[in-house]
Short mmCIF file of C-alpha atoms and ligand atoms in Angstrom, two decimals:
data_model
loop_
_atom_site.label_atom_id
_atom_site.label_comp_id
_atom_site.label_asym_id
_atom_site.label_seq_id
_atom_site.Cartn_x
_atom_site.Cartn_y
_atom_site.Cartn_z
CA UNK A 1 -5.26 37.83 -15.65
CA UNK A 2 -5.16 41.42 -16.78
CA UNK A 3 -6.16 42.38 -20.29
CA UNK A 4 -4.62 45.42 -21.93
CA UNK A 5 -5.45 46.66 -25.41
CA UNK A 6 -2.49 47.17 -27.77
CA UNK A 7 -3.72 50.11 -29.83
CA UNK A 8 -3.92 53.89 -30.01
CA UNK A 9 -7.30 53.84 -31.72
CA UNK A 10 -9.83 55.68 -29.55
CA UNK A 11 -12.88 53.92 -31.00
CA UNK A 12 -11.38 50.48 -30.34
CA UNK A 13 -10.50 51.48 -26.79
CA UNK A 14 -13.98 52.91 -26.15
CA UNK A 15 -15.61 49.74 -27.43
CA UNK A 16 -13.54 47.31 -25.36
CA UNK A 17 -13.63 49.58 -22.31
CA UNK A 18 -17.44 49.57 -22.45
CA UNK A 19 -17.35 45.77 -21.97
CA UNK A 20 -15.86 46.28 -18.51
CA UNK A 21 -12.95 43.91 -19.13
CA UNK A 22 -10.18 46.39 -19.87
CA UNK A 23 -7.33 46.89 -17.40
CA UNK A 24 -4.96 49.06 -19.42
CA UNK A 25 -3.61 50.08 -22.81
CA UNK A 26 -0.21 49.87 -24.49
CA UNK A 27 0.82 52.05 -27.40
CA UNK A 28 4.03 52.33 -29.38
CA UNK A 29 5.27 54.90 -31.94
CA UNK A 30 3.98 52.79 -34.85
CA UNK A 31 0.49 52.52 -33.36
CA UNK A 32 0.42 56.27 -32.60
CA UNK A 33 1.65 57.13 -36.13
CA UNK A 34 -1.13 54.99 -37.64
CA UNK A 35 -3.79 57.21 -36.04
CA UNK A 36 -2.35 60.45 -37.57
CA UNK A 37 -3.31 62.48 -34.47
CA UNK A 38 -1.39 64.51 -31.91
CA UNK A 39 0.59 62.19 -29.61
CA UNK A 40 -0.06 63.85 -26.25
CA UNK A 41 -3.76 64.51 -26.78
CA UNK A 42 -4.21 60.92 -27.95
CA UNK A 43 -2.54 59.61 -24.78
CA UNK A 44 -4.69 61.97 -22.67
CA UNK A 45 -7.87 60.77 -24.37
CA UNK A 46 -6.87 57.12 -23.81
CA UNK A 47 -6.11 57.74 -20.11
CA UNK A 48 -9.48 59.47 -19.63
CA UNK A 49 -11.29 56.41 -21.01
CA UNK A 50 -9.24 53.64 -19.42
CA UNK A 51 -8.42 55.09 -15.99
CA UNK A 52 -5.71 52.46 -15.70
CA UNK A 53 -2.11 52.07 -16.87
CA UNK A 54 -1.49 53.51 -20.36
CA UNK A 55 1.95 52.99 -21.86
CA UNK A 56 3.34 55.92 -23.88
CA UNK A 57 6.74 55.36 -25.49
CA UNK A 58 9.68 57.74 -25.65
CA UNK A 59 11.23 58.50 -29.04
CA UNK A 60 14.65 59.57 -27.75
CA UNK A 61 17.35 56.91 -27.73
CA UNK A 62 19.78 58.66 -25.37
CA UNK A 63 19.56 58.69 -21.58
CA UNK A 64 18.99 62.44 -21.13
CA UNK A 65 16.49 62.60 -23.95
CA UNK A 66 14.52 59.66 -22.53
CA UNK A 67 14.33 61.29 -19.10
CA UNK A 68 13.23 64.64 -20.55
CA UNK A 69 10.49 62.99 -22.61
CA UNK A 70 9.40 60.75 -19.73
CA UNK A 71 9.01 63.71 -17.40
CA UNK A 72 6.82 65.42 -20.00
CA UNK A 73 4.75 62.29 -20.62
CA UNK A 74 3.86 61.76 -16.96
CA UNK A 75 2.44 65.29 -16.83
CA UNK A 76 -0.30 64.18 -19.24
CA UNK A 77 -2.09 61.96 -16.72
CA UNK A 78 -1.56 60.02 -13.50
CA UNK A 79 -2.21 56.87 -15.58
CA UNK A 80 0.76 57.26 -17.92
CA UNK A 81 3.38 54.52 -17.82
CA UNK A 82 6.56 55.50 -19.65
CA UNK A 83 7.54 52.92 -22.23
CA UNK A 84 11.29 52.68 -22.70
CA UNK A 85 13.07 50.42 -25.19
CA UNK A 86 15.55 47.95 -23.78
CA UNK A 87 18.97 49.49 -24.41
CA UNK A 88 21.87 50.46 -22.17
CA UNK A 89 20.57 54.05 -22.02
CA UNK A 90 17.07 52.70 -21.54
CA UNK A 91 18.16 50.68 -18.53
CA UNK A 92 19.84 53.70 -16.94
CA UNK A 93 16.75 55.82 -17.60
CA UNK A 94 14.53 53.10 -16.11
CA UNK A 95 16.53 53.08 -12.89
CA UNK A 96 16.42 56.89 -12.70
CA UNK A 97 12.66 57.07 -13.34
CA UNK A 98 11.82 54.13 -11.05
CA UNK A 99 13.73 55.82 -8.22
CA UNK A 100 11.43 58.80 -8.78
CA UNK A 101 8.35 56.53 -8.62
CA UNK A 102 7.65 56.98 -12.31
CA UNK A 103 6.38 53.65 -13.66
CA UNK A 104 8.30 52.24 -16.62
CA UNK A 105 7.34 49.55 -19.10
CA UNK A 106 10.58 48.20 -20.60
CA UNK A 107 9.75 47.18 -24.11
CA UNK A 108 11.36 45.22 -26.94
CA UNK A 109 12.45 42.47 -24.56
CA UNK A 110 13.73 39.51 -26.56
CA UNK A 111 15.74 37.50 -24.02
CA UNK A 112 15.54 36.40 -20.37
CA UNK A 113 18.86 38.17 -19.74
CA UNK A 114 17.34 41.47 -20.85
CA UNK A 115 14.28 40.72 -18.70
CA UNK A 116 16.25 40.22 -15.49
CA UNK A 117 18.21 43.43 -16.04
CA UNK A 118 14.98 45.35 -16.60
CA UNK A 119 13.56 43.93 -13.35
CA UNK A 120 16.72 44.88 -11.48
CA UNK A 121 16.50 48.42 -12.89
CA UNK A 122 13.06 48.70 -11.26
CA UNK A 123 10.83 48.40 -14.32
CA UNK A 124 7.16 48.30 -13.30
CA UNK A 125 6.43 46.19 -16.39
CA UNK A 126 8.47 44.20 -18.89
CA UNK A 127 7.18 43.46 -22.38
CA UNK A 128 8.49 40.32 -24.09
CA UNK A 129 7.44 40.35 -27.77
CA UNK A 130 5.94 36.96 -28.47
CA UNK A 131 4.84 37.24 -32.12
CA UNK A 132 8.00 38.90 -33.39
CA UNK A 133 10.09 35.99 -32.06
CA UNK A 134 7.67 33.51 -33.65
CA UNK A 135 8.15 35.45 -36.90
CA UNK A 136 11.84 34.54 -36.99
CA UNK A 137 11.30 30.90 -36.11
CA UNK A 138 11.79 31.11 -32.34
CA UNK A 139 9.30 30.19 -29.63
CA UNK A 140 8.06 33.60 -28.46
CA UNK A 141 5.82 32.17 -25.77
CA UNK A 142 8.78 30.42 -24.20
CA UNK A 143 10.35 33.84 -23.61
CA UNK A 144 7.17 35.21 -21.97
CA UNK A 145 7.11 32.13 -19.69
CA UNK A 146 10.79 32.61 -18.81
CA UNK A 147 10.11 36.27 -17.96
CA UNK A 148 7.27 35.27 -15.63
CA UNK A 149 9.50 32.62 -14.01
CA UNK A 150 12.22 35.22 -13.37
CA UNK A 151 9.73 37.61 -11.75
CA UNK A 152 8.14 34.87 -9.63
CA UNK A 153 11.40 33.15 -8.64
CA UNK A 154 13.10 36.29 -7.40
CA UNK A 155 9.97 38.09 -6.21
CA UNK A 156 10.40 41.23 -8.32
CA UNK A 157 7.51 43.68 -8.22
CA UNK A 158 7.65 43.87 -12.01
CA UNK A 159 4.67 42.54 -13.96
CA UNK A 160 5.03 40.72 -17.27
CA UNK A 161 3.10 42.00 -20.27
CA UNK A 162 2.99 39.43 -23.06
CA UNK A 163 3.17 41.71 -26.11
CA UNK A 164 3.12 41.22 -29.86
CA UNK A 165 0.19 38.83 -29.38
CA UNK A 166 -1.22 37.76 -32.71
CA UNK A 167 -4.06 35.27 -32.15
CA UNK A 168 -6.30 33.58 -29.54
CA UNK A 169 -3.95 30.57 -29.29
CA UNK A 170 -1.33 32.95 -27.87
CA UNK A 171 -3.89 34.14 -25.29
CA UNK A 172 -4.61 30.53 -24.30
CA UNK A 173 -0.90 29.92 -23.65
CA UNK A 174 -0.63 33.18 -21.70
CA UNK A 175 -3.47 32.02 -19.42
CA UNK A 176 -2.15 28.47 -19.08
CA UNK A 177 1.20 29.82 -17.97
CA UNK A 178 -0.11 32.41 -15.53
CA UNK A 179 1.48 35.38 -17.25
CA UNK A 180 0.37 38.58 -15.51
CA UNK A 181 -0.90 40.59 -18.46
CA UNK A 182 -1.77 40.08 -22.12
CA UNK A 183 -1.80 43.17 -24.33
CA UNK A 184 -4.08 42.38 -27.23
CA UNK A 185 -4.89 43.93 -30.57
CA UNK A 186 -8.63 44.73 -30.87
CA UNK A 187 -8.94 41.97 -33.48
CA UNK A 188 -7.75 39.30 -31.02
CA UNK A 189 -10.32 40.36 -28.39
CA UNK A 190 -13.01 40.03 -31.07
CA UNK A 191 -11.69 36.59 -32.04
CA UNK A 192 -11.83 35.54 -28.36
CA UNK A 193 -15.50 36.53 -28.18
CA UNK A 194 -16.53 34.37 -31.06
CA UNK A 195 -17.45 30.69 -31.04
CA UNK A 196 -19.45 29.12 -33.88
CA UNK A 197 -21.26 26.81 -31.43
CA UNK A 198 -22.50 29.85 -29.47
CA UNK A 199 -23.96 31.32 -32.68
CA UNK A 200 -25.48 27.97 -33.70
CA UNK A 201 -26.82 27.53 -30.15
CA UNK A 202 -28.56 30.93 -30.16
CA UNK A 203 -30.06 30.25 -33.59
CA UNK A 204 -31.41 26.88 -32.40
CA UNK A 205 -32.85 28.29 -29.15
CA UNK A 206 -34.60 31.07 -31.05
CA UNK A 207 -36.03 28.80 -33.74
CA UNK A 208 -37.25 26.27 -31.12
CA UNK A 209 -38.85 29.14 -29.22
CA UNK A 210 -40.58 30.48 -32.35
CA UNK A 211 -41.87 27.01 -33.33
CA UNK A 212 -43.27 26.36 -29.85
CA UNK A 213 -45.01 29.73 -29.79
CA UNK A 214 -46.61 29.59 -33.25
O1 G3P B 301 3.12 47.16 -28.57
C1 G3P B 301 4.14 46.28 -28.86
C2 G3P B 301 3.75 45.02 -29.58
O2 G3P B 301 2.61 44.47 -29.04
C3 G3P B 301 3.77 45.08 -31.08
O3 G3P B 301 3.19 43.98 -31.69
O4 G3P B 301 2.33 42.81 -33.70
O5 G3P B 301 3.75 44.87 -33.99
O6 G3P B 301 4.76 42.74 -33.20
P1 G3P B 301 3.53 43.59 -33.23
#
């Protein structure tokens, strides 16, 4: 299972990267805007830390604009993956970029039908948004599982990134269902680290040790 961090915050990325468990990073325009820093230099800084796939999203919504932005983004670093929203123009742009060996992460995937089209267009990654479907009363994890089934059944080279992950229970389901990648907010990685019985266990070991060595 690959773990990506879903953030544009350099400190968070440095911290998780230093644990040696980080495979990549995903950003989106909202996450970039939150940091109030220059887009391209932020992406460059992330790539230099992660040295793995880093998704940077286009802002343009038209085919030509997406291609122009994508070609600029991949100049930033060999690790840049162009993130393209799932639209008709996005699909066309994905096919064009994939044919040029530029990796694309098709984002805002909300149905298996969108997922299969993205795979057929040559997307390197597809990102079903789990939490945002849960938010409107659907089963977001079901979509991520369907995406993985499509990829596995037809043998696409696309990898599935379960995105919009909100809590450790989501991560558990991602693992149970063999989904390729989970992109996690920093907070969720921290929640995964924690177990009260580990803390209680350490406390007990240390107090037993102290008592025995009085
Ligand atoms: O990066 C895309 C996705 O993970 C966003 O998550 O929590 O804003 O739905 P969220």
